[in-house]
Short mmCIF file of C-alpha atoms in Angstrom, two decimals:
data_model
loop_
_atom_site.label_atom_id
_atom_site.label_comp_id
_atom_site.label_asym_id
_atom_site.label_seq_id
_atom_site.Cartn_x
_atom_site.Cartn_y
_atom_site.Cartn_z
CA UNK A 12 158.10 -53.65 -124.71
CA UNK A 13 159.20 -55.09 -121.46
CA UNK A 14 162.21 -57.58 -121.69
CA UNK A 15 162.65 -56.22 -125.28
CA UNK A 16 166.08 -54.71 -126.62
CA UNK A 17 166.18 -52.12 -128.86
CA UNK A 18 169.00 -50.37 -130.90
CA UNK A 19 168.20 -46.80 -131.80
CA UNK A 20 170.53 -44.73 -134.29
CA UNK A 21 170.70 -40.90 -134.56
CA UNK A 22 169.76 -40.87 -131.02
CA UNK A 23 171.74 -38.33 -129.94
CA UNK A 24 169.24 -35.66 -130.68
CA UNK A 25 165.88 -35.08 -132.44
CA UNK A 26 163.32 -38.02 -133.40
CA UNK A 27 166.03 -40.62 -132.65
CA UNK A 28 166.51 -39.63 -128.85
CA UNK A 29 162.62 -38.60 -128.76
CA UNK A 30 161.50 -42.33 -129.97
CA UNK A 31 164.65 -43.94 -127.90
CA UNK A 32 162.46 -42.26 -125.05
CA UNK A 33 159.44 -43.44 -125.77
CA UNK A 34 160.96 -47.37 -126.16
CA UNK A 35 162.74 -47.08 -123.00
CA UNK A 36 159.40 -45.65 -120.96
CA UNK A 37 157.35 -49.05 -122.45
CA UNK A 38 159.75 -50.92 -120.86
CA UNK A 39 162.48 -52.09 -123.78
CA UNK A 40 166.43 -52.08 -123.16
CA UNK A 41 167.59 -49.51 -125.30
CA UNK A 42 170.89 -49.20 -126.84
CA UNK A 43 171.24 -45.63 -128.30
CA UNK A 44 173.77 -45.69 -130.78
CA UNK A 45 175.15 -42.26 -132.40
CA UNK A 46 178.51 -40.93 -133.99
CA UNK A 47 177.65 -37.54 -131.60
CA UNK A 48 178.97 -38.62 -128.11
CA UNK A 49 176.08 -36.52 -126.48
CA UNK A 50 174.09 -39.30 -126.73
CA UNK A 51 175.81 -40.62 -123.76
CA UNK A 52 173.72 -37.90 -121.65
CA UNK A 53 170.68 -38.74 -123.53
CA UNK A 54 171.20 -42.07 -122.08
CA UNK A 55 172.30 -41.46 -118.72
CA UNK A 56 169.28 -38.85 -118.66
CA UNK A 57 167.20 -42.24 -119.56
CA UNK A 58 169.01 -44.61 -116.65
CA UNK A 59 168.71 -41.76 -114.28
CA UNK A 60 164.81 -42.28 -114.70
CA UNK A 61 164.33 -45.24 -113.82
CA UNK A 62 164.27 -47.11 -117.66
CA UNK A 63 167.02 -49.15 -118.90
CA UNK A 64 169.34 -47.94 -121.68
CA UNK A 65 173.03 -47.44 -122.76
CA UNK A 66 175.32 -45.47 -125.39
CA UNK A 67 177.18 -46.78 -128.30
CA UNK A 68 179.38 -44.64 -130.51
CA UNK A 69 178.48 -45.75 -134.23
CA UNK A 70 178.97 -44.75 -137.36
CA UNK A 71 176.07 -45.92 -139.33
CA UNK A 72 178.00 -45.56 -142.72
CA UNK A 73 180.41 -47.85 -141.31
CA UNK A 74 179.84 -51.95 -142.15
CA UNK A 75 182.19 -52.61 -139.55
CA UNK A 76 180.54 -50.11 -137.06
CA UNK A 77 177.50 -51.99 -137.33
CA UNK A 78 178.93 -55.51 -137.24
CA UNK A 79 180.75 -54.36 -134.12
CA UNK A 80 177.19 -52.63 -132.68
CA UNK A 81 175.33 -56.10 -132.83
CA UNK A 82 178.25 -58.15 -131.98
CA UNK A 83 178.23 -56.16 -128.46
CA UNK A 84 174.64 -56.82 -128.00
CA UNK A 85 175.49 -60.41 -128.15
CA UNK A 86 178.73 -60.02 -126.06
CA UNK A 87 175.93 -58.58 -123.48
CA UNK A 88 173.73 -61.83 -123.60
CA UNK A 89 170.61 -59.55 -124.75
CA UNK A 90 168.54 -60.65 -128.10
CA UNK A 91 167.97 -57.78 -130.54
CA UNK A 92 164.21 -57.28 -131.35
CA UNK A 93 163.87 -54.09 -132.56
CA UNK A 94 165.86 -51.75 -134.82
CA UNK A 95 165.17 -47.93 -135.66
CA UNK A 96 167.05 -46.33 -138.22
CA UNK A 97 166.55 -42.44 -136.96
CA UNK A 98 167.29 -40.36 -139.63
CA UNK A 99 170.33 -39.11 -141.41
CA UNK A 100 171.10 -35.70 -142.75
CA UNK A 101 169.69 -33.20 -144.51
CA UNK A 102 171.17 -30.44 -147.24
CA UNK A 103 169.00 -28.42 -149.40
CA UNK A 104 170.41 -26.64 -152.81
CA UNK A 105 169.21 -25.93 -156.08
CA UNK A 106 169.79 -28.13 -158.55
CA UNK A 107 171.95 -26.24 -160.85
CA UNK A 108 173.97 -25.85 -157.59
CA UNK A 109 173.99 -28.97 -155.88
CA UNK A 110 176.69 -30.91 -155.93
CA UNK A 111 177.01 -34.85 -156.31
CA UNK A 112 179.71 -34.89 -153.13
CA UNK A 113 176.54 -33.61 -151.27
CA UNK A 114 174.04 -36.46 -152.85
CA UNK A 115 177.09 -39.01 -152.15
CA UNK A 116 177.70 -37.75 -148.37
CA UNK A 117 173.66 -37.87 -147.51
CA UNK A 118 173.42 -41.16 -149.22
CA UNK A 119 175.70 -42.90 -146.77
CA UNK A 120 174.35 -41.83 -144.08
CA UNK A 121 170.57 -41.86 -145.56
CA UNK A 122 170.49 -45.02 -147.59
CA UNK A 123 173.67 -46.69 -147.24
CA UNK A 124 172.98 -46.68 -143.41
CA UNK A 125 169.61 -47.88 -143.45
CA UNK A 126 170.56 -50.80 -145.70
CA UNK A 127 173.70 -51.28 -143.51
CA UNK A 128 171.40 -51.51 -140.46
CA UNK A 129 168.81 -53.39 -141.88
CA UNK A 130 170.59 -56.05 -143.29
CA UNK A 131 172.96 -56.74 -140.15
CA UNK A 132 169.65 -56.43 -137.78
CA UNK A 133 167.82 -59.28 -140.31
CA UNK A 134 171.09 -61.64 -140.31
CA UNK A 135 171.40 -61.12 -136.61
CA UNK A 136 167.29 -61.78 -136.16
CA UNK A 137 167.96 -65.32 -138.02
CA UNK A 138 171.09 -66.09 -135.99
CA UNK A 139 169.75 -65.21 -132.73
CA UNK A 140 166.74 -67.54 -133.86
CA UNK A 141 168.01 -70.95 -134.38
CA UNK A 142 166.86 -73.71 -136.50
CA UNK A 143 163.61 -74.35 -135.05
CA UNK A 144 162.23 -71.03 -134.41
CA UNK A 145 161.18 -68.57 -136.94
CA UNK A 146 163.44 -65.14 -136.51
CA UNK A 147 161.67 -62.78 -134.96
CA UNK A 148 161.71 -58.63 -134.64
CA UNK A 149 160.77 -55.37 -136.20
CA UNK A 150 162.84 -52.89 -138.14
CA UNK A 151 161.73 -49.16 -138.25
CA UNK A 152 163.36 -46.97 -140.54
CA UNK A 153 162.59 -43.13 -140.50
CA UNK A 154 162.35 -41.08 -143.80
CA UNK A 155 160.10 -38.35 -144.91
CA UNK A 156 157.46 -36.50 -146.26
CA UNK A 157 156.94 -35.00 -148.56
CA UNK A 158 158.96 -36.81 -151.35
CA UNK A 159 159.93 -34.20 -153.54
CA UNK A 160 160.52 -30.58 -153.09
CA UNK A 161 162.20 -27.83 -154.85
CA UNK A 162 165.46 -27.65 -153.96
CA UNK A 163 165.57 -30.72 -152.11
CA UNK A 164 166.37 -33.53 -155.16
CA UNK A 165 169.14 -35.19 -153.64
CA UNK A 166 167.76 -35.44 -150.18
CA UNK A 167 164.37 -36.86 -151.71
CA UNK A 168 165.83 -39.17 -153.63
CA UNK A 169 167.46 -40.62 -150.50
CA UNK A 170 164.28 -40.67 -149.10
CA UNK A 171 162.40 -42.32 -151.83
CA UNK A 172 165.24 -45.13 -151.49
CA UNK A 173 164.60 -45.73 -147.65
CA UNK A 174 160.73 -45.98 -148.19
CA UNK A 175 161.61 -48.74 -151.04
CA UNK A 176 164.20 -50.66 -149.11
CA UNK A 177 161.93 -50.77 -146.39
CA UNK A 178 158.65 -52.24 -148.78
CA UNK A 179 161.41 -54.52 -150.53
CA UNK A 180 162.54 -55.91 -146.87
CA UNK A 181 159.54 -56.13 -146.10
CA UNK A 182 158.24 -58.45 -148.43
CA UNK A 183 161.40 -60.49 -149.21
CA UNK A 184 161.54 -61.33 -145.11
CA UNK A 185 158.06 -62.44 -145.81
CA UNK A 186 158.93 -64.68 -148.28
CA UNK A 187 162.10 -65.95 -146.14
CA UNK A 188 159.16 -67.44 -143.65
CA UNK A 189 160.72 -64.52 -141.33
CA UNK A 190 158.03 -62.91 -139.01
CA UNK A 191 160.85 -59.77 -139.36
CA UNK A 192 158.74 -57.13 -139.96
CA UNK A 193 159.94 -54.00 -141.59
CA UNK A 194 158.21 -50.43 -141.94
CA UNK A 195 158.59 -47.14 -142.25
CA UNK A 196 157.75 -43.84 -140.81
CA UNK A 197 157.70 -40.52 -142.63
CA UNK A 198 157.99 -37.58 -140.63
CA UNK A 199 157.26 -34.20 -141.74
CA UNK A 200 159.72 -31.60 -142.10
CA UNK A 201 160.24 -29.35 -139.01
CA UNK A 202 158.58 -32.07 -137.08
CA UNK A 203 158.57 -31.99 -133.37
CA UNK A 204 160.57 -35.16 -132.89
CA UNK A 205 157.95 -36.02 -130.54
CA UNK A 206 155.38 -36.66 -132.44
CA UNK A 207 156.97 -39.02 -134.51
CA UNK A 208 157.71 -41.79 -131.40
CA UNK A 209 154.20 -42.88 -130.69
CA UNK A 210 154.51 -43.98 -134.61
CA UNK A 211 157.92 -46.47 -133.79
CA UNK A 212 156.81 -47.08 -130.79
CA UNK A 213 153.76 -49.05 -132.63
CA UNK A 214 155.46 -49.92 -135.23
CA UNK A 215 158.00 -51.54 -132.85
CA UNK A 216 155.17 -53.09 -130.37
CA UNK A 217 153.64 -56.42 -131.17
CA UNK A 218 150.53 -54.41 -131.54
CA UNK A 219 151.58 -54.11 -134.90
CA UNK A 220 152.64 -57.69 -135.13
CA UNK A 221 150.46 -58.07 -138.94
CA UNK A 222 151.75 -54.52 -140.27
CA UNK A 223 155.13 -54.83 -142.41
CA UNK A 224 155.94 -52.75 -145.23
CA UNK A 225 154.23 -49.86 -144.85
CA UNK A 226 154.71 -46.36 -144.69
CA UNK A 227 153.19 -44.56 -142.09
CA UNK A 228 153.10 -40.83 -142.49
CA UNK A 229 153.31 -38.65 -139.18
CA UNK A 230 153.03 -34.75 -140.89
CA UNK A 231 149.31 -33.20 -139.46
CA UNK A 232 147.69 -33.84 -142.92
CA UNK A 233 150.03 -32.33 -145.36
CA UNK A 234 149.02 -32.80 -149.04
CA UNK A 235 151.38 -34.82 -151.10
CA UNK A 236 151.59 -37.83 -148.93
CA UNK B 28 146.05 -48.92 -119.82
CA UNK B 29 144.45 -45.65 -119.99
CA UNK B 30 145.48 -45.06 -123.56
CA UNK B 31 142.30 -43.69 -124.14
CA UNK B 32 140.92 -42.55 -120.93
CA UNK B 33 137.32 -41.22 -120.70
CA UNK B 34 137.21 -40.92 -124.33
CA UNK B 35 133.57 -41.05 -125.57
CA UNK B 36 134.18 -43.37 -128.72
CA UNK B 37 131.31 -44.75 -131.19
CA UNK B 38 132.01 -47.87 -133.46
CA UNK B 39 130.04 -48.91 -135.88
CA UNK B 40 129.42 -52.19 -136.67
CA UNK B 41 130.13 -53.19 -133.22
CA UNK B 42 128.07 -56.42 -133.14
CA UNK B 43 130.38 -58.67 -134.24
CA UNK B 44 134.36 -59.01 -135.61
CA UNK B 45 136.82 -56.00 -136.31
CA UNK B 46 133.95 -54.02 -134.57
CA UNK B 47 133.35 -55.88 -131.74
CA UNK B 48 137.86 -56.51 -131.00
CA UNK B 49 137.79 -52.72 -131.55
CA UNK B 50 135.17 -52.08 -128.25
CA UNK B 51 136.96 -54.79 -126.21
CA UNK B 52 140.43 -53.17 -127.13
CA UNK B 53 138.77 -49.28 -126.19
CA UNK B 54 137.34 -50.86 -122.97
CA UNK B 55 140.71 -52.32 -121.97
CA UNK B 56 142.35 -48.68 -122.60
CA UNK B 57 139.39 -46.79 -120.32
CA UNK B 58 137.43 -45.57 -123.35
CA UNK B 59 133.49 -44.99 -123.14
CA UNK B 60 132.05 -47.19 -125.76
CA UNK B 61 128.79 -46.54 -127.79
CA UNK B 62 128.41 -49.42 -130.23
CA UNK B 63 126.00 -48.95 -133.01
CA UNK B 64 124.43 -51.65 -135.33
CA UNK B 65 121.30 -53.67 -135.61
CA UNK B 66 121.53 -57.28 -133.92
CA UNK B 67 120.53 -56.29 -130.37
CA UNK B 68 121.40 -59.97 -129.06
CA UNK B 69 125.22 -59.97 -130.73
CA UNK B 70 125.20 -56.42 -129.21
CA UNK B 71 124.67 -57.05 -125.94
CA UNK B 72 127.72 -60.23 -125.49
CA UNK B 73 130.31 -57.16 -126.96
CA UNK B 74 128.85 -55.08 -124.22
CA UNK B 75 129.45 -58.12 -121.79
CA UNK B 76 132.87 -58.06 -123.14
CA UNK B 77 133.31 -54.60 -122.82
CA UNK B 78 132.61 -54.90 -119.14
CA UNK B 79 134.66 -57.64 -118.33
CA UNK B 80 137.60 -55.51 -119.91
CA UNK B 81 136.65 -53.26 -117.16
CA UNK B 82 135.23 -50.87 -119.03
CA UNK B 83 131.51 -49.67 -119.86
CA UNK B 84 129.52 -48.32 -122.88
CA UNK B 85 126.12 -48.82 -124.39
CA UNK B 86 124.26 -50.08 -127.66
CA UNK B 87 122.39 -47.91 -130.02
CA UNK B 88 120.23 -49.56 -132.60
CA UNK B 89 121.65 -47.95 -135.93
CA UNK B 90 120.75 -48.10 -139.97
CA UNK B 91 124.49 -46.56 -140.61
CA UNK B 92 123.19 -45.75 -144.06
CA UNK B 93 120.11 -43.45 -142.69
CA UNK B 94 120.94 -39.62 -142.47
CA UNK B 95 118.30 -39.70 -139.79
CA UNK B 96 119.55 -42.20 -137.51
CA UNK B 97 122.77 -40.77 -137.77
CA UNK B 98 121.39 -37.80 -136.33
CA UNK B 99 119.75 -39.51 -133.54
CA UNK B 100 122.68 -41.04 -132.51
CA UNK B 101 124.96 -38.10 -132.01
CA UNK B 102 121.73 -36.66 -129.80
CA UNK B 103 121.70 -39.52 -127.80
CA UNK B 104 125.75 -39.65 -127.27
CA UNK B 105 125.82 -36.28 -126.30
CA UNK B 106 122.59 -36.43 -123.97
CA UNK B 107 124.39 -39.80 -122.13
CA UNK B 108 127.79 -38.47 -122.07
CA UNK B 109 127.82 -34.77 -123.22
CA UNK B 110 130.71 -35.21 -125.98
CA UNK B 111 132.18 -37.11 -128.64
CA UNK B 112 135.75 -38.19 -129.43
CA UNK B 113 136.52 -40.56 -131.32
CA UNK B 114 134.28 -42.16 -133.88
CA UNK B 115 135.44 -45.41 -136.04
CA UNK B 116 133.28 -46.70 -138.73
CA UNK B 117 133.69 -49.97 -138.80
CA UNK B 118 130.00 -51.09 -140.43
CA UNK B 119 131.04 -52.66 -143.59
CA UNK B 120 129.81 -54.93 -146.46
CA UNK B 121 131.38 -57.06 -149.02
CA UNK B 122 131.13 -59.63 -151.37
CA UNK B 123 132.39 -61.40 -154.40
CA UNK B 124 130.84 -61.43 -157.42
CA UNK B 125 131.86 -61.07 -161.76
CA UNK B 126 131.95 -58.19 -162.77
CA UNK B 127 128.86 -58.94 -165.17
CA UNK B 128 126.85 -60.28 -163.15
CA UNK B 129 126.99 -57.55 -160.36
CA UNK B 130 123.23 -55.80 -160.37
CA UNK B 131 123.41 -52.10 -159.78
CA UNK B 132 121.58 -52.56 -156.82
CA UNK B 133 124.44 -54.88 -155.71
CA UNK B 134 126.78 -52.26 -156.40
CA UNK B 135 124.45 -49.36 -154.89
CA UNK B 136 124.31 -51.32 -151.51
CA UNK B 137 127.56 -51.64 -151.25
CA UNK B 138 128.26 -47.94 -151.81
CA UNK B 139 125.72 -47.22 -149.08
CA UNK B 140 127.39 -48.97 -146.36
CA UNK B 141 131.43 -48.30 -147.49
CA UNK B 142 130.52 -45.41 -148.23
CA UNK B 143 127.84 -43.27 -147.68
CA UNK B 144 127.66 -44.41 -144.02
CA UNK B 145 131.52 -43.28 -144.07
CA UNK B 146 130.46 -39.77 -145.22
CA UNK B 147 127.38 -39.55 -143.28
CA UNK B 148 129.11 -40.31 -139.90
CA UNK B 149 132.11 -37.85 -140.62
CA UNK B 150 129.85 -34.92 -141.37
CA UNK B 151 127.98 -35.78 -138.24
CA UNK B 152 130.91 -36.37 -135.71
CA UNK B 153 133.43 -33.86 -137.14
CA UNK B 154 131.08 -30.47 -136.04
CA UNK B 155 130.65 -32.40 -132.52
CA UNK B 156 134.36 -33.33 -132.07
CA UNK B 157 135.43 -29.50 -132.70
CA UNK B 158 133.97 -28.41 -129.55
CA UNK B 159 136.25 -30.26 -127.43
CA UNK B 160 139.05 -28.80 -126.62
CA UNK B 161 141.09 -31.93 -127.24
CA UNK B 162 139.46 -32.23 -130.79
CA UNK B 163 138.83 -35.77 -131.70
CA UNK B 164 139.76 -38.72 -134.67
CA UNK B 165 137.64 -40.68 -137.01
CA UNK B 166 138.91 -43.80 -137.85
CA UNK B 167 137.40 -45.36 -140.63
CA UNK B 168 138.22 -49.69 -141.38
CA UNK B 169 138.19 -49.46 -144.84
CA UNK B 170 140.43 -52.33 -146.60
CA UNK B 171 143.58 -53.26 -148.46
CA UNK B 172 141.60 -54.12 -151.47
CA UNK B 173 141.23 -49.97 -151.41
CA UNK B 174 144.26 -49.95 -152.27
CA UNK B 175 145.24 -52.42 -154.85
CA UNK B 176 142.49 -54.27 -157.13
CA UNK B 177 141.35 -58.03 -155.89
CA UNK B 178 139.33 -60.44 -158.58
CA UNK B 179 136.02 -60.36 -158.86
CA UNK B 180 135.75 -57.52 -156.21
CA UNK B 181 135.25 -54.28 -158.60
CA UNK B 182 132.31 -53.32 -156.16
CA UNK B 183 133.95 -53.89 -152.68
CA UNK B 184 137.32 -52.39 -153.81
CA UNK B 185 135.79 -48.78 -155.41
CA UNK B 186 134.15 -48.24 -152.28
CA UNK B 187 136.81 -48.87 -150.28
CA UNK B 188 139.21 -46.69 -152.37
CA UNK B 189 136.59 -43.85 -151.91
CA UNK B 190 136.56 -44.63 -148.39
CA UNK B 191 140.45 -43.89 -148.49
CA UNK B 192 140.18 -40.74 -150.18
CA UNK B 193 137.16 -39.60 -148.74
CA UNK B 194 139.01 -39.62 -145.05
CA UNK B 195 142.43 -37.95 -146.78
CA UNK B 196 140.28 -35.05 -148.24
CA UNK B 197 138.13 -35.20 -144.97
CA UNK B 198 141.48 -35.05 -143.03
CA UNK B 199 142.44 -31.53 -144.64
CA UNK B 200 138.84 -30.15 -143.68
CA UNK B 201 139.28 -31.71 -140.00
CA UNK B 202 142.78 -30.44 -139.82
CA UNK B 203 142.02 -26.79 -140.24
CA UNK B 204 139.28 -26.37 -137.27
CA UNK B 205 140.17 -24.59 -134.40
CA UNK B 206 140.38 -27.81 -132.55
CA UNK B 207 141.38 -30.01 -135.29
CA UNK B 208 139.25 -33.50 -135.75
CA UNK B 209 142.15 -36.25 -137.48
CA UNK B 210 140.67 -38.13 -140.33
CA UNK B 211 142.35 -41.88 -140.69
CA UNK B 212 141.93 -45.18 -142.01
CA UNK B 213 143.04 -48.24 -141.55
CA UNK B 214 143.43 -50.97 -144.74
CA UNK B 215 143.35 -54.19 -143.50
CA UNK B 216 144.10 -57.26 -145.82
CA UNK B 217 143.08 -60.92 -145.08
CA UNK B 218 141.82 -60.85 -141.61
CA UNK B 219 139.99 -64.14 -140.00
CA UNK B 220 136.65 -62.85 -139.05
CA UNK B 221 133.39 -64.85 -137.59
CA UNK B 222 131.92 -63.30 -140.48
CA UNK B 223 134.78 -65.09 -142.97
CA UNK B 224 134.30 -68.67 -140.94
CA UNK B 225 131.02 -68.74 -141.86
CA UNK B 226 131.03 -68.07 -145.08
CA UNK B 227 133.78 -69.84 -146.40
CA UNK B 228 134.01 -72.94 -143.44
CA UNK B 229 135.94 -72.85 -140.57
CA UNK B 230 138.72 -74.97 -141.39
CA UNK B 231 142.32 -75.92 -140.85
CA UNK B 232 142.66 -75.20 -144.68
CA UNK B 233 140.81 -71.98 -144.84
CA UNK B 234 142.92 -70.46 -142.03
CA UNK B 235 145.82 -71.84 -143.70
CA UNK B 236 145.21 -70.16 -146.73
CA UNK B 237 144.26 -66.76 -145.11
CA UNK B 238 148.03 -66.69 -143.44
CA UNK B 239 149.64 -67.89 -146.38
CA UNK B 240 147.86 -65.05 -148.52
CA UNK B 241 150.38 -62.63 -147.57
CA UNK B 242 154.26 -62.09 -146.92
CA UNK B 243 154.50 -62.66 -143.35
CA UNK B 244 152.43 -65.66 -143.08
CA UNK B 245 150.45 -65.41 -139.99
CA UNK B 246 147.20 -65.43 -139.71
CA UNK B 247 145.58 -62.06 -139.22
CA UNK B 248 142.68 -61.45 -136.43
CA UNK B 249 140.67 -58.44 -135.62
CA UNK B 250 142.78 -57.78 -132.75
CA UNK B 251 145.48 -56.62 -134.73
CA UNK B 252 143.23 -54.15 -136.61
CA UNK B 253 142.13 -52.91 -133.14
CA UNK B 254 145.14 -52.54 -132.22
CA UNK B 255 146.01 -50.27 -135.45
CA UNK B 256 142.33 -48.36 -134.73
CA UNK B 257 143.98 -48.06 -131.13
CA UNK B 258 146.48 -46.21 -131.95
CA UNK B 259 145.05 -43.89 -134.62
CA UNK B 260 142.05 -43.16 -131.95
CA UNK B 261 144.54 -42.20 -129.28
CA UNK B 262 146.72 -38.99 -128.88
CA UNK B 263 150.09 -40.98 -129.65
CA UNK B 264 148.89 -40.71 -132.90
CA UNK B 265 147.95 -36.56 -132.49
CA UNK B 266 150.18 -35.13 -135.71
CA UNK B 267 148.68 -38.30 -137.71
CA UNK B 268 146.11 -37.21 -139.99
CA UNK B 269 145.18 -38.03 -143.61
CA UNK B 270 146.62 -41.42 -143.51
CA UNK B 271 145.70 -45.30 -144.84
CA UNK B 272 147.29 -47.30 -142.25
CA UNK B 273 147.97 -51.06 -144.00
CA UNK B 274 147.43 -53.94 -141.50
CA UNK B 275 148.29 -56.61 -143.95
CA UNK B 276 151.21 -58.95 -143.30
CA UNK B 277 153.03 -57.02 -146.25
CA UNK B 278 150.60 -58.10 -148.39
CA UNK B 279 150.48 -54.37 -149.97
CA UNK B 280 153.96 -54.21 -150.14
CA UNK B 281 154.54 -57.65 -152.81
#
């Protein structure tokens, strides 16, 4: 991943900081973007390593957030090559219960985010190209397994949406003549976020340069994948 | 790399192609590799390769659809290098052919090597692969067309498909030993092969048509299904079980 740059979101904890680890210790400039300023540490924990990285406060509800994330990576001379959507939030309720400002608040940050991202990190890709070269990159986005569970309808169906964007990115950056490549990881509930970074960090590699839209399930085996 | 240091590894079907980018890709990360098939001469240039990747290994003659031989290989991996970790059957057949004129015995041979040699090799490796400590992952290269239905391919795609679900159900066995074995595939779509250049020519049109068979438009080798068996066979994949990995160019996806 070595002269690579990388924006990671939800990196202020969890699987975002855990595969914004994992990125920086291949080699990739990584630009760890959160609304929670402790992602500043997680950074400076990063830098004091020895690996290259930096905190951005971002909301990734927020159009102009994003426009204004990208637009600093420019500012900073560095290409963008690899985007990971970390995940959003998570609220569990019955359905006879749940309510649809709780379906509407996880959506931003689940779905709206992730198309948010992915569309900004795409136009940036084909900017950042040129005329005469084809864009270039790899978009990760993190959702979850399984994909429906009692209780959990609203958060599923966020999840559901993320694993479809992803496929319909996929295919329609395909058809653009784009080698952007765009996948997806599901990570098991309770997950140690851990586990879940060799899976980006793949996905992310040119290792993976022929994989795009998939959905690559990180859980130990769970049924109902 | 040492992405998969001192890991005793068998592939099947290491003679030539997928098989053959899979041993040079093990060698480069450190792996042990014990390639099985049964053209000694094709054999023994992977071996070559594997050396000059820095790495070393050996050839076992192998029938992957014989219960027997199966059986002599695990002896003979565990005699040489007293474990086993990582097992990818690669061995695969295929061809194209109408539905009505497909013989039974066309579709039986077929079985045998997509399928039967999957389940034979599983049964054998898993029991082996529990007494490590570390556990161990079985990576089977089955294909896209397991995974959506191609024309004229009603043979190759069923046993491919039972390939898939054979490792998922396998992966729930594996997953529940003390020191759990991963069960994975990988489901590779159009991927420019020896095997495909001489069957079908090896020509500026051919390969154009393989990249332009699929969304992203490049053309795929067996390097980048290596690559995918790579990281399934290593422990940054260690909470991955159960899964088809495509390696397709989005092809799945359309």
């Amino acid at each position: 991943m070595s002269s690579k740059v990388a924006v990671v979101t939800a990196a202020a904890s969890g699987i975002g900081a855990a595969a914004a680890g994992a990125l920086a210790a291949a080699g990739a400039h990584v630009v760890l973007a959160d609304a929670d300023p402790a992602g500043a540490a997680v950074a400076h924990a990063l830098v004091k390593s020895g690996f290259s990285a930096e905190f951005v406060l971002h909301d990734v509800g927020n159009e102009a957030s994003w426009i204004a994330l990208l637009a600093g990576i420019e500012t900073g001379s560095r290409r963008l090559d690899v985007l990971v959507n970390g995940p959003g939030s998570y609220e569990t309720a019955p359905l006879h219960d749940a309510t649809i400002e709780s379906l509407r608040a996880m959506t931003r940050v689940n779905v709206e985010a992730v198309f948010l991202g992915t569309r900004h990190a795409v136009a940036h890709m084909v900017r950042q190209a040129g005329s005469h070269d084809a864009p270039r990159g790899s978009i990760v986005n993190v959702s979850s397994t399984p994909e429906s569970a009692a209780g959990a309808a609203a958060f599923c169906a966020t999840q559901g949406a993320v694993r479809i964007l992803s496929k319909s990115a996929a295919v329609e950056c395909g058809a653009r003549r784009h080698h952007i490549r765009v996948n997806c990881v599901r990570a098991g509930w309770g997950i140690a976020p851990g586990e879940v970074a060799g899976a980006v960090l793949y996905l992310a590699s040119d290792e993976s340069r022929l994989v795009t839209g998939t959905e690559l399930a990180v859980n130990g085996g769970r049924p109902g994948v | 790399m040492q992405r998969l240091a001192g890991k005793v590894s068998i592939i099947t079907g290491g003679t030539a192609g997928i098989g053959r980018a899979t041993a040079v890709r093990f060698a480069e990360e450190a792996a042990i590799v014990v390639i099985t098939g049964r053209n000694r001469a094709e054999a023994e240039k992977t071996l070559e390769l594997v050396q000059r990747a820095g790495g070393s290994g050996c050839f076992l003659e192998q029938d992957v659809t014989a219960e027997a031989g199966w059986i002599d290989v695990m002896h003979a991996v565990v005699n040489r290098y007293g474990r086993l970790d990582v097992l990818v059957n690669n061995a695969g057949a295929f061809f194209v052919k109408p539905l009505a004129d497909t013989s039974l015995e066309d579709f039986k041979g077929l079985w045998r090597i997509n399928v039967e040699a999957v389940f034979l090799g599983t049964k054998h490796a898993m029991p082996l692969m529990a007494r490590n400590e570390s556990g161990g992952s079985i990576v089977t290269v089955a294909s896209l067309a397991g995974l959506v239905g191609l024309d004229q391919c009603s043979a190759y795609c069923s046993s491919k498909a039972a390939a898939i679900e054979f490792s998922r159900a396998a992966a729930a066995e594996g997953a529940a030993l003390a020191h759990p074995v991963r069960v994975n595939a990988v489901a590779p779509g159009p991927v420019w092969t020896d095997m495909i250049a001489r069957q079908y020519g090896d020509t500026a049109e051919m390969r154009n048509y393989f990249s332009e068979d699929q969304p992203l438009k490049i053309l795929g080798l067996p390097a980048d299904v290596a690559n995918g068996v790579l990281y399934l066979a290593s422990d940054e994949s260690r909470y991955v079980t159960g899964v088809a990995l495509t390696i397709d160019g989005g092809r799945g996806a359309d």
